[in-house]
Coordinates of C-alpha atoms in Angstrom, one line a residue:
Chain P
M18 CA -10.4 41.3 5.9
K19 CA -13.0 39.2 7.6
K20 CA -14.8 38.7 4.4
T21 CA -11.8 37.3 2.5
K22 CA -11.3 34.8 5.3
V23 CA -14.8 33.6 5.0
I24 CA -14.4 33.2 1.3
K25 CA -11.2 31.2 1.8
E26 CA -12.8 29.0 4.4
T27 CA -15.7 28.1 2.1
L28 CA -13.4 27.7 -0.9
L29 CA -11.3 25.2 0.9
L30 CA -14.3 23.2 2.1
I31 CA -15.6 23.2 -1.5
V32 CA -12.3 21.9 -2.8
A33 CA -12.3 19.1 -0.2
I34 CA -15.8 18.1 -0.9
F35 CA -15.1 18.1 -4.6
Y36 CA -12.2 15.9 -3.9
L37 CA -14.5 13.3 -2.4
S38 CA -17.1 13.6 -5.2
P39 CA -16.3 10.0 -6.4
I40 CA -17.5 8.8 -3.0
Y41 CA -20.7 10.8 -3.5
I42 CA -21.3 9.4 -7.0
M43 CA -20.8 5.9 -5.6
L44 CA -23.2 6.5 -2.7
V45 CA -26.1 8.0 -4.6
N46 CA -26.0 5.5 -7.4
S47 CA -26.2 2.6 -5.0
F48 CA -29.8 3.6 -4.4
K49 CA -31.0 4.3 -8.0
N50 CA -32.8 2.0 -10.3
R51 CA -31.5 1.5 -13.8
Q52 CA -33.5 4.2 -15.5
E53 CA -32.8 6.7 -12.8
L54 CA -29.1 5.9 -13.0
Y55 CA -28.8 6.5 -16.7
E56 CA -30.9 9.7 -16.6
N57 CA -28.4 11.4 -14.4
V58 CA -25.6 9.8 -12.4
L59 CA -25.0 13.0 -10.4
A60 CA -28.5 13.5 -9.2
F61 CA -29.7 12.6 -5.7
P62 CA -31.8 9.3 -5.6
K63 CA -35.6 9.7 -5.5
D64 CA -36.0 7.2 -2.8
F65 CA -33.8 5.2 -0.6
S66 CA -34.4 1.5 -1.0
F67 CA -31.8 -0.9 0.2
Q68 CA -32.7 -3.6 -2.3
Y69 CA -29.4 -3.3 -4.2
Y70 CA -27.5 -3.6 -0.9
I71 CA -29.4 -6.8 -0.1
A72 CA -28.6 -8.2 -3.5
A73 CA -24.9 -7.2 -3.2
I74 CA -24.6 -8.7 0.2
E75 CA -25.9 -12.0 -1.1
K76 CA -23.8 -12.1 -4.3
M77 CA -20.6 -11.0 -2.7
N78 CA -21.2 -13.3 0.3
F79 CA -20.3 -10.2 2.1
L80 CA -20.8 -11.4 5.7
S81 CA -18.5 -14.3 5.2
A82 CA -15.9 -12.1 3.4
F83 CA -16.0 -9.6 6.2
G84 CA -15.5 -12.3 8.8
N85 CA -12.6 -13.7 6.9
S86 CA -10.9 -10.3 6.4
L87 CA -11.4 -9.5 10.1
Y88 CA -10.1 -12.8 11.3
I89 CA -7.0 -12.8 9.0
T90 CA -6.2 -9.1 9.8
V91 CA -6.6 -9.4 13.5
I92 CA -4.7 -12.6 14.0
S93 CA -1.9 -11.5 11.6
V94 CA -1.4 -8.2 13.4
I95 CA -1.4 -9.7 16.9
F96 CA 1.4 -12.1 15.8
I97 CA 3.3 -9.4 14.0
V98 CA 3.3 -7.2 17.1
I99 CA 4.3 -9.9 19.5
L100 CA 7.0 -11.6 17.3
S101 CA 8.6 -8.5 15.9
S102 CA 8.7 -6.5 19.2
M103 CA 10.5 -9.4 20.9
T104 CA 12.9 -9.9 18.0
A105 CA 13.6 -6.2 17.7
W106 CA 14.3 -5.9 21.5
M107 CA 16.8 -8.8 21.4
L108 CA 18.5 -7.5 18.3
A109 CA 18.8 -3.9 19.7
R110 CA 20.2 -5.1 23.0
T111 CA 22.7 -7.7 21.8
N112 CA 25.6 -6.0 20.3
N113 CA 27.3 -8.7 18.4
R114 CA 27.9 -9.7 14.8
I115 CA 25.1 -12.2 14.5
S116 CA 22.4 -9.8 15.6
K117 CA 23.8 -7.2 13.3
I118 CA 23.7 -9.6 10.3
I119 CA 20.1 -10.6 11.2
F120 CA 19.0 -7.0 11.4
M121 CA 20.7 -6.0 8.1
T122 CA 19.0 -9.0 6.4
F123 CA 15.6 -7.8 7.7
I124 CA 16.2 -4.3 6.3
A125 CA 17.7 -5.5 3.0
T126 CA 14.7 -7.7 2.2
M127 CA 12.3 -4.7 2.6
L128 CA 13.5 -3.8 -1.0
I129 CA 12.0 -7.0 -2.5
P130 CA 8.7 -6.4 -4.3
F131 CA 6.1 -9.0 -3.8
Q132 CA 6.0 -9.9 -7.5
T133 CA 9.6 -11.1 -7.3
I134 CA 8.8 -13.9 -4.9
M135 CA 5.2 -14.7 -5.5
M136 CA 5.8 -17.6 -7.9
P137 CA 8.6 -19.3 -6.0
L138 CA 6.6 -18.8 -2.8
M139 CA 3.6 -20.7 -4.2
Q140 CA 5.9 -23.5 -5.5
E141 CA 7.5 -23.7 -2.0
M142 CA 4.1 -23.8 -0.3
N143 CA 2.9 -26.5 -2.6
W144 CA 6.0 -28.5 -1.8
I145 CA 5.5 -28.1 1.9
M146 CA 1.9 -29.2 1.6
K147 CA 2.9 -32.3 -0.4
T148 CA 5.8 -33.4 1.7
T149 CA 4.6 -32.5 5.3
G150 CA 0.9 -32.4 4.8
I151 CA 0.7 -29.0 6.5
P152 CA -2.1 -27.1 4.7
M153 CA -0.4 -23.9 3.7
L154 CA -2.6 -23.1 0.7
N155 CA -6.3 -22.6 0.8
T156 CA -6.4 -22.0 4.5
R157 CA -6.6 -18.8 6.5
G158 CA -3.8 -20.1 8.7
G159 CA -1.5 -20.4 5.8
L160 CA -2.3 -16.8 4.7
I161 CA -1.7 -15.5 8.2
F162 CA 1.7 -17.3 8.2
M163 CA 2.7 -15.6 5.0
N164 CA 1.3 -12.2 6.2
I165 CA 3.6 -12.5 9.2
G166 CA 6.6 -13.3 7.1
F167 CA 6.0 -10.4 4.7
N168 CA 5.3 -7.8 7.4
T169 CA 7.7 -8.5 10.2
S170 CA 10.8 -6.9 8.6
M171 CA 9.2 -3.4 8.5
A172 CA 7.8 -3.9 12.1
V173 CA 11.2 -5.1 13.4
F174 CA 12.8 -2.0 11.8
L175 CA 10.3 0.4 13.4
Y176 CA 10.5 -1.3 16.9
H177 CA 14.3 -1.4 16.6
G178 CA 14.6 2.3 16.1
F179 CA 12.3 3.0 19.0
I180 CA 14.0 0.7 21.4
K181 CA 17.3 2.3 20.7
S182 CA 16.0 5.5 22.2
I183 CA 14.9 3.8 25.5
P184 CA 17.7 4.0 28.2
I185 CA 19.0 0.6 29.1
S186 CA 19.4 1.4 32.8
L187 CA 15.8 0.4 33.6
E188 CA 16.4 -3.1 32.3
E189 CA 19.7 -3.4 34.1
A190 CA 18.1 -2.6 37.4
A191 CA 15.5 -5.2 36.8
M192 CA 18.1 -7.7 35.8
I193 CA 20.0 -7.1 39.1
D194 CA 16.8 -7.8 40.9
G195 CA 16.8 -11.2 39.3
A196 CA 13.9 -10.9 36.8
S197 CA 14.0 -13.1 33.8
K198 CA 14.4 -11.7 30.3
F199 CA 10.9 -12.8 29.6
S200 CA 9.3 -10.9 32.4
I201 CA 11.6 -7.9 31.8
F202 CA 10.3 -7.7 28.3
W203 CA 6.6 -8.1 29.0
R204 CA 6.5 -6.1 32.3
I205 CA 8.8 -3.3 31.6
I206 CA 9.7 -2.9 27.9
F207 CA 6.5 -3.8 26.1
P208 CA 4.3 -1.3 27.9
M209 CA 6.9 1.4 27.0
L210 CA 6.6 0.5 23.3
K211 CA 3.0 1.5 23.2
P212 CA 3.3 4.5 20.8
I213 CA 5.3 2.5 18.2
T214 CA 3.0 -0.6 18.7
V215 CA 0.0 1.6 17.7
T216 CA 1.9 2.7 14.6
V217 CA 2.9 -0.9 13.6
M218 CA -0.7 -2.0 14.2
I219 CA -2.2 0.8 12.0
L220 CA 0.2 0.3 9.1
N221 CA -0.3 -3.5 9.1
V222 CA -4.1 -3.3 9.5
I223 CA -4.3 -1.1 6.4
S224 CA -2.0 -3.1 4.3
I225 CA -3.4 -6.6 5.2
W226 CA -7.0 -5.5 5.1
N227 CA -6.6 -4.1 1.6
D228 CA -4.2 -6.7 0.2
Y229 CA -5.4 -8.4 -2.9
L230 CA -2.6 -10.2 -4.7
L231 CA -1.3 -12.5 -2.0
P232 CA -4.8 -13.7 -0.9
S233 CA -5.8 -14.2 -4.5
L234 CA -2.9 -16.7 -4.9
V235 CA -3.3 -18.4 -1.6
L236 CA -7.1 -18.7 -1.3
T237 CA -9.0 -20.3 -4.1
Q238 CA -11.9 -21.7 -2.2
K239 CA -15.0 -19.6 -2.3
E240 CA -15.8 -19.7 1.4
L241 CA -12.4 -18.3 2.3
R242 CA -12.5 -15.1 0.2
T243 CA -11.6 -11.8 1.9
I244 CA -13.3 -8.5 1.0
P245 CA -10.9 -7.5 -1.9
L246 CA -11.2 -11.0 -3.3
S247 CA -15.0 -11.2 -3.2
T248 CA -15.1 -7.7 -4.7
F249 CA -12.9 -8.9 -7.6
Y250 CA -15.1 -11.9 -8.3
F251 CA -18.2 -9.9 -7.9
F252 CA -17.1 -7.7 -10.7
G253 CA -15.8 -10.6 -12.8
E254 CA -18.6 -13.1 -12.5
F255 CA -21.7 -11.0 -13.1
T256 CA -22.5 -8.7 -15.9
I257 CA -22.2 -5.4 -14.2
Q258 CA -25.4 -3.9 -12.8
W259 CA -23.9 -0.6 -11.7
N260 CA -26.4 0.0 -8.8
Q261 CA -25.6 -3.3 -7.2
A262 CA -21.9 -2.9 -7.9
M263 CA -21.9 0.5 -6.2
A264 CA -23.9 -0.9 -3.3
G265 CA -21.2 -3.6 -3.0
L266 CA -18.4 -1.0 -3.0
V267 CA -20.1 1.1 -0.4
L268 CA -20.3 -2.0 1.8
T269 CA -16.6 -2.6 1.5
I270 CA -15.8 1.0 2.4
I271 CA -18.0 1.2 5.5
P272 CA -15.6 -0.7 7.8
V273 CA -12.7 1.4 6.5
V274 CA -14.6 4.6 7.3
I275 CA -15.5 3.4 10.8
F276 CA -11.9 2.6 11.4
Y277 CA -10.8 6.0 10.2
V278 CA -13.4 7.9 12.3
F279 CA -12.2 6.1 15.5
A280 CA -8.5 6.0 14.9
Q281 CA -7.9 9.1 12.8
K282 CA -5.3 10.7 15.0
Y283 CA -3.3 7.5 15.2
I284 CA -3.6 6.7 11.5
I285 CA -2.2 10.0 10.4
K286 CA 0.6 9.9 12.9
G287 CA 1.3 6.3 11.9
I288 CA 1.4 7.1 8.2
A289 CA 3.8 10.0 8.8
E290 CA 6.1 7.8 10.9
G291 CA 6.0 4.8 8.5
A292 CA 6.8 7.0 5.5
V293 CA 9.7 8.8 7.0
K294 CA 11.3 5.8 8.7
Chain T
M14 CA 26.6 -20.4 32.5
S15 CA 25.2 -16.9 32.0
K16 CA 26.4 -17.0 28.4
T17 CA 24.5 -20.1 27.5
K18 CA 21.5 -18.7 29.3
N19 CA 21.7 -15.5 27.3
R20 CA 21.9 -17.5 24.1
F21 CA 18.8 -19.4 25.1
W22 CA 16.9 -16.2 25.5
F23 CA 18.2 -14.8 22.3
A24 CA 17.0 -17.8 20.4
L25 CA 13.7 -17.9 22.1
F26 CA 13.0 -14.3 21.3
T27 CA 14.3 -14.2 17.7
F28 CA 13.9 -17.7 16.3
P29 CA 10.1 -17.8 15.6
T30 CA 10.3 -14.6 13.6
I31 CA 13.5 -15.7 11.7
F32 CA 11.9 -19.1 11.0
I33 CA 8.8 -17.7 9.4
F34 CA 10.7 -14.9 7.7
T35 CA 13.1 -17.4 6.1
I36 CA 10.3 -19.6 4.8
V37 CA 8.2 -16.8 3.4
V38 CA 10.8 -14.4 2.1
I39 CA 14.4 -15.7 2.0
I40 CA 13.9 -19.1 0.4
P41 CA 11.5 -17.9 -2.3
F42 CA 13.8 -15.1 -3.1
I43 CA 16.8 -17.4 -3.6
S44 CA 14.9 -20.1 -5.5
G45 CA 13.4 -17.3 -7.6
I46 CA 16.8 -16.5 -8.9
Y47 CA 17.2 -20.2 -9.7
Y48 CA 13.9 -20.4 -11.6
A49 CA 14.9 -17.4 -13.8
F50 CA 17.5 -19.5 -15.6
F51 CA 15.0 -22.2 -16.7
D52 CA 12.4 -22.6 -19.3
W53 CA 9.3 -24.1 -17.5
D54 CA 5.6 -24.1 -17.9
G55 CA 4.8 -24.4 -14.2
I56 CA 3.5 -28.0 -14.4
A57 CA 5.4 -30.0 -11.9
A58 CA 5.4 -33.1 -14.1
N59 CA 7.1 -31.3 -16.9
A60 CA 10.9 -30.9 -17.0
K61 CA 12.6 -27.6 -16.4
E62 CA 15.1 -26.9 -19.2
F63 CA 18.2 -24.9 -18.2
V64 CA 18.6 -22.0 -20.7
G65 CA 21.2 -19.9 -19.0
F66 CA 20.8 -16.2 -19.5
D67 CA 18.4 -16.7 -22.5
N68 CA 15.4 -15.5 -20.5
F69 CA 17.1 -12.2 -19.8
L70 CA 18.2 -11.8 -23.4
K71 CA 14.7 -12.5 -24.6
L72 CA 13.5 -9.5 -22.5
I73 CA 15.3 -7.1 -24.8
E74 CA 13.6 -8.3 -27.9
D75 CA 10.1 -8.8 -26.4
E76 CA 7.8 -6.2 -27.9
R77 CA 5.1 -6.6 -25.3
F78 CA 7.6 -6.2 -22.5
R79 CA 9.3 -3.2 -24.0
H80 CA 5.9 -1.5 -24.4
S81 CA 5.1 -2.4 -20.9
A82 CA 8.4 -0.9 -19.6
W83 CA 7.8 2.3 -21.6
V84 CA 4.2 2.6 -20.2
T85 CA 5.5 2.1 -16.7
I86 CA 8.1 4.8 -17.1
K87 CA 5.6 7.2 -18.6
F88 CA 3.1 6.5 -15.9
T89 CA 5.7 6.9 -13.1
L90 CA 6.9 10.3 -14.4
L91 CA 3.4 11.6 -14.8
A92 CA 2.4 10.3 -11.3
L93 CA 5.5 11.8 -9.8
I94 CA 4.5 15.3 -10.9
S95 CA 0.8 15.1 -10.3
V96 CA 0.9 13.4 -6.9
N97 CA 3.6 15.7 -5.5
V98 CA 2.2 19.0 -6.8
L99 CA -1.2 18.2 -5.5
G100 CA 0.1 16.7 -2.2
L101 CA 2.3 19.7 -1.5
T102 CA -0.4 22.2 -2.4
F103 CA -2.9 20.5 -0.1
A104 CA -0.2 20.4 2.7
L105 CA 0.5 24.2 2.3
I106 CA -3.3 25.0 2.4
V107 CA -4.2 22.8 5.3
T108 CA -1.4 24.0 7.5
S109 CA -2.7 27.5 7.3
T110 CA -4.8 29.0 10.1
L111 CA -8.1 28.4 8.4
R112 CA -10.7 26.8 10.7
T113 CA -11.8 24.3 8.0
A114 CA -8.2 23.2 7.4
K115 CA -8.5 20.2 9.8
S116 CA -11.6 18.7 8.2
A117 CA -10.1 19.3 4.7
R118 CA -7.0 17.4 5.8
T119 CA -9.2 14.5 7.0
M120 CA -11.2 14.4 3.8
V121 CA -8.3 14.5 1.4
F122 CA -6.5 11.7 3.2
M123 CA -9.6 9.4 3.1
P124 CA -9.1 7.8 -0.3
N125 CA -5.7 6.5 0.7
L126 CA -7.2 4.1 3.2
I127 CA -9.4 2.4 0.6
G128 CA -7.7 -0.4 -1.2
G129 CA -6.4 0.2 -4.7
L130 CA -8.6 -2.5 -6.1
I131 CA -11.8 -0.9 -4.8
L132 CA -10.7 2.6 -5.9
G133 CA -10.2 1.2 -9.4
Y134 CA -13.8 -0.1 -9.5
I135 CA -15.3 3.1 -8.2
W136 CA -13.5 5.1 -10.9
S137 CA -14.3 2.6 -13.6
F138 CA -18.0 3.5 -13.1
I139 CA -17.2 7.2 -13.1
F140 CA -15.2 7.0 -16.3
S141 CA -17.7 4.7 -18.1
D142 CA -20.9 6.5 -17.0
A143 CA -20.5 9.7 -15.1
F144 CA -18.0 11.1 -17.6
S145 CA -20.4 10.7 -20.5
I146 CA -23.1 12.5 -18.6
I147 CA -20.8 15.3 -17.4
G148 CA -19.8 15.6 -21.1
K149 CA -23.3 16.0 -22.3
V150 CA -24.3 18.5 -19.6
T151 CA -21.2 20.7 -19.9
G152 CA -20.7 20.3 -23.6
F153 CA -17.1 19.2 -23.2
E154 CA -17.7 15.9 -24.8
S155 CA -14.2 15.8 -26.3
V156 CA -12.8 15.7 -22.7
F157 CA -15.4 13.8 -20.8
Y158 CA -15.9 10.5 -22.5
N159 CA -14.9 7.0 -21.4
W160 CA -11.2 7.3 -21.1
L161 CA -10.9 3.6 -20.4
M162 CA -11.8 2.7 -23.9
S163 CA -9.1 4.8 -25.5
P164 CA -5.6 3.3 -25.7
D165 CA -4.2 6.8 -25.4
Y166 CA -6.3 8.1 -22.5
A167 CA -6.5 5.0 -20.4
L168 CA -3.1 5.6 -19.0
Y169 CA -4.1 9.1 -17.9
A170 CA -7.1 7.6 -16.2
I171 CA -4.8 5.5 -14.1
V172 CA -2.6 8.5 -13.4
L173 CA -5.8 10.3 -12.2
V174 CA -6.9 7.5 -9.9
F175 CA -3.4 7.0 -8.5
T176 CA -3.1 10.7 -7.8
W177 CA -6.4 10.6 -6.0
Q178 CA -5.2 7.7 -3.9
M179 CA -1.7 9.0 -3.1
A180 CA -1.9 12.8 -2.9
G181 CA -3.4 12.6 0.6
Y182 CA -0.6 10.3 1.7
M183 CA 2.1 12.6 0.5
M184 CA 0.2 15.5 2.0
I185 CA 0.6 13.9 5.4
V186 CA 4.4 13.6 4.9
Y187 CA 4.7 17.2 3.7
I188 CA 2.6 18.4 6.7
A189 CA 5.1 16.7 9.0
G190 CA 7.9 18.7 7.3
I191 CA 6.0 22.0 7.3
E192 CA 5.2 21.7 11.0
N193 CA 9.0 21.4 11.7
I194 CA 9.7 24.8 10.2
P195 CA 10.4 27.1 13.2
Y196 CA 7.6 29.6 13.8
E197 CA 10.1 32.4 14.6
L198 CA 11.6 32.2 11.2
M199 CA 8.3 32.8 9.5
E200 CA 7.4 35.6 11.9
A201 CA 10.7 37.3 11.4
A202 CA 10.2 37.2 7.6
K203 CA 6.7 38.6 8.0
I204 CA 8.0 41.5 10.1
D205 CA 10.7 42.2 7.5
G206 CA 7.9 42.6 5.0
A207 CA 8.2 39.4 3.0
N208 CA 5.0 38.4 1.3
Y209 CA 3.5 34.9 1.0
W210 CA 5.3 34.0 -2.2
Q211 CA 8.6 35.2 -1.0
R212 CA 8.3 33.3 2.2
L213 CA 7.3 30.2 0.3
R214 CA 10.2 30.4 -2.1
K215 CA 13.0 31.5 0.2
I216 CA 12.0 29.8 3.5
V217 CA 9.4 27.0 3.2
L218 CA 10.6 25.3 0.0
P219 CA 14.3 25.2 0.9
L220 CA 13.6 23.9 4.4
L221 CA 11.2 21.4 3.0
M222 CA 13.8 19.8 0.7
P223 CA 14.2 16.6 2.9
S224 CA 10.4 16.0 2.8
I225 CA 10.4 16.6 -1.0
T226 CA 13.1 14.0 -1.5
I227 CA 11.3 11.5 0.6
C228 CA 8.0 12.1 -1.2
L229 CA 9.5 11.9 -4.6
F230 CA 11.2 8.6 -3.9
L231 CA 8.1 7.2 -2.2
T232 CA 5.9 8.1 -5.2
L233 CA 8.5 6.7 -7.5
S234 CA 8.6 3.4 -5.8
F235 CA 4.8 3.2 -5.3
A236 CA 4.1 4.2 -8.9
F237 CA 6.6 1.8 -10.3
K238 CA 5.1 -1.1 -8.4
I239 CA 1.4 -0.2 -9.2
Y240 CA -0.7 -3.3 -9.5
D241 CA -4.2 -3.2 -7.9
V242 CA -5.4 0.0 -9.6
N243 CA -4.0 -1.2 -12.9
L244 CA -5.9 -4.5 -12.5
S245 CA -9.3 -3.2 -11.5
L246 CA -9.4 -0.1 -13.7
T247 CA -8.1 -1.4 -17.0
S248 CA -6.7 -4.9 -16.5
G249 CA -3.9 -3.7 -18.8
G250 CA -6.3 -2.9 -21.6
P251 CA -7.5 -1.8 -24.1
V252 CA -5.3 -4.2 -26.1
N253 CA -2.4 -4.3 -23.6
S254 CA -1.9 -0.5 -23.9
T255 CA -1.8 0.0 -20.1
E256 CA -0.2 -3.3 -19.0
M257 CA 2.4 -2.1 -16.5
F258 CA 5.4 -3.9 -15.2
A259 CA 3.9 -5.7 -12.2
L260 CA 0.8 -6.8 -14.2
N261 CA 3.0 -7.9 -17.1
I262 CA 5.0 -10.2 -14.7
Y263 CA 1.8 -11.6 -13.3
N264 CA 0.3 -12.3 -16.7
E265 CA 3.5 -13.8 -18.0
I266 CA 3.7 -16.3 -15.2
F267 CA 0.1 -17.1 -14.4
G268 CA -1.5 -16.1 -17.6
Y269 CA 0.8 -17.4 -20.3
S270 CA 2.4 -20.0 -18.0
N271 CA 6.0 -18.9 -18.9
Y272 CA 7.2 -19.5 -15.3
G273 CA 10.9 -19.2 -16.1
Y274 CA 10.7 -16.2 -18.4
G275 CA 8.2 -14.4 -16.1
Q276 CA 10.5 -15.0 -13.1
A277 CA 13.4 -13.5 -15.1
K278 CA 11.2 -10.4 -15.5
A279 CA 10.5 -10.5 -11.8
I280 CA 14.2 -10.4 -11.0
V281 CA 14.8 -7.4 -13.3
F282 CA 11.8 -5.8 -11.5
F283 CA 13.5 -6.3 -8.2
L284 CA 16.8 -4.9 -9.4
I285 CA 15.1 -1.7 -10.5
V286 CA 13.0 -1.3 -7.3
A287 CA 16.2 -1.9 -5.2
A288 CA 18.1 0.7 -7.3
I289 CA 15.4 3.3 -6.7
S290 CA 15.4 2.7 -2.9
L291 CA 19.1 2.6 -2.6
T292 CA 19.5 5.9 -4.4
Q293 CA 17.0 7.3 -1.9
V294 CA 19.0 6.0 1.0
Y295 CA 22.2 7.5 -0.6
F296 CA 20.7 10.9 -0.9
T297 CA 19.1 11.0 2.6
K298 CA 22.4 9.8 4.2
K299 CA 24.4 12.3 2.2
R300 CA 22.3 15.2 3.4
E301 CA 22.5 14.0 7.0
V302 CA 26.3 14.3 6.8
E303 CA 26.1 17.7 5.2
M304 CA 23.9 19.0 8.0

């Protein structure tokens, strides 16, 4: 009895490790020289030199890409949380036709795939730039603006569902005490939204950090590239030297792994909630 | 007085979101429908020519598009099966009492956090180099060769990578469903002498039907919209054999500069995605009523 259990335990671990074998292949080959790499891709590297990492950091302009990705993700997520929680609260607490229509519009547009609006969106942004001079394209601010637009409907939807489950009596008591709506929201409601705020943040961090298509349309300037963009150009511009390429990919994955290690519990909970919605 | 005050607060709280949302989503969506009825090369100085429904009629006869639609359907069906079989199997294993289950869960979910673009690049190395060596070592050279170079096998390569990416995600959704099954039910069945397979078939799977529906539709919609993995793994090649719907739209608009025609494709794309999601809503709502 005990023995079968041990076998099962090891078997499961082997399956899981095998599942991650692509990560292993990527990792070991980021240290090998050309000859070593072609002798056996699966073998462990003979020595650990970081020369391919240094080359990859330089060619990908990794530090600048990391900074851009971080800046764009953090600012977008902060705005998405603030704006959609406020909007969702108002929509959930005002029971009239207008707020219902607005809410339904938010939900309905969640069906629109990005490819359907990418071209007209770019035309519109071009037009805004030409007529008003506001730099919507080729700026991080413009990309953040569009990230907010694309991600609020899902966030409003999640907040709305959560707020509906909070009893209204608390707010009414504060209202009688003469507090303004602004302070009611920020002092009483927003702290109670913490669990769903974590979910909204996790889902948006993942999708904005990994997004490729929208940034590829908005940002053409080299200095503004995010991590997915610089990876794409890294693979396109240079004839592929696999050891450097693998080192570059390892670099792009490190932030994700760190994030996963620290926020694992919340990520898994957030994914489950976001999927079932 | 209080009414105008309430309106003021309503506007203050909702207007910024609605404003950004209208500019980024609503206006492009509406003007997108408009563009679909024109023939235009995307250059602002050149005139747009109104062609009515011609763009949509052209779709039916477009060989490249028909091939792309067929590949997308084939891919979606294969992915539907592989992602869910693997996801559900993992979920059943990692909800067992094994001590390693928790770390296994953590590891299997990992690939989902890495962006599709980067996953595609990792696997393009594995297919192009690791596979040939595995083939030489094991002797199965007819299986382990560079799939990406073969018009027939490249699609299976995408299915494989997509499965690797999504199985962990679906596993999480299935786990949530499994954990909702009452413990007493399983205990009672065990006492009555039901073995593992009987319990699985008669209790777990029927009670898991809501999760299965959700996962099937989620996979359907994710697979149908696949873009990043398609781009980085094959970029639609070899010779357009794996150019799926989303990539086809992108290439039509920004590659061939057929803005109007590409936009017509994009509208059709939207209609299909919307139909998939609305069917899902219909099924979920229906069951809620029945329960």
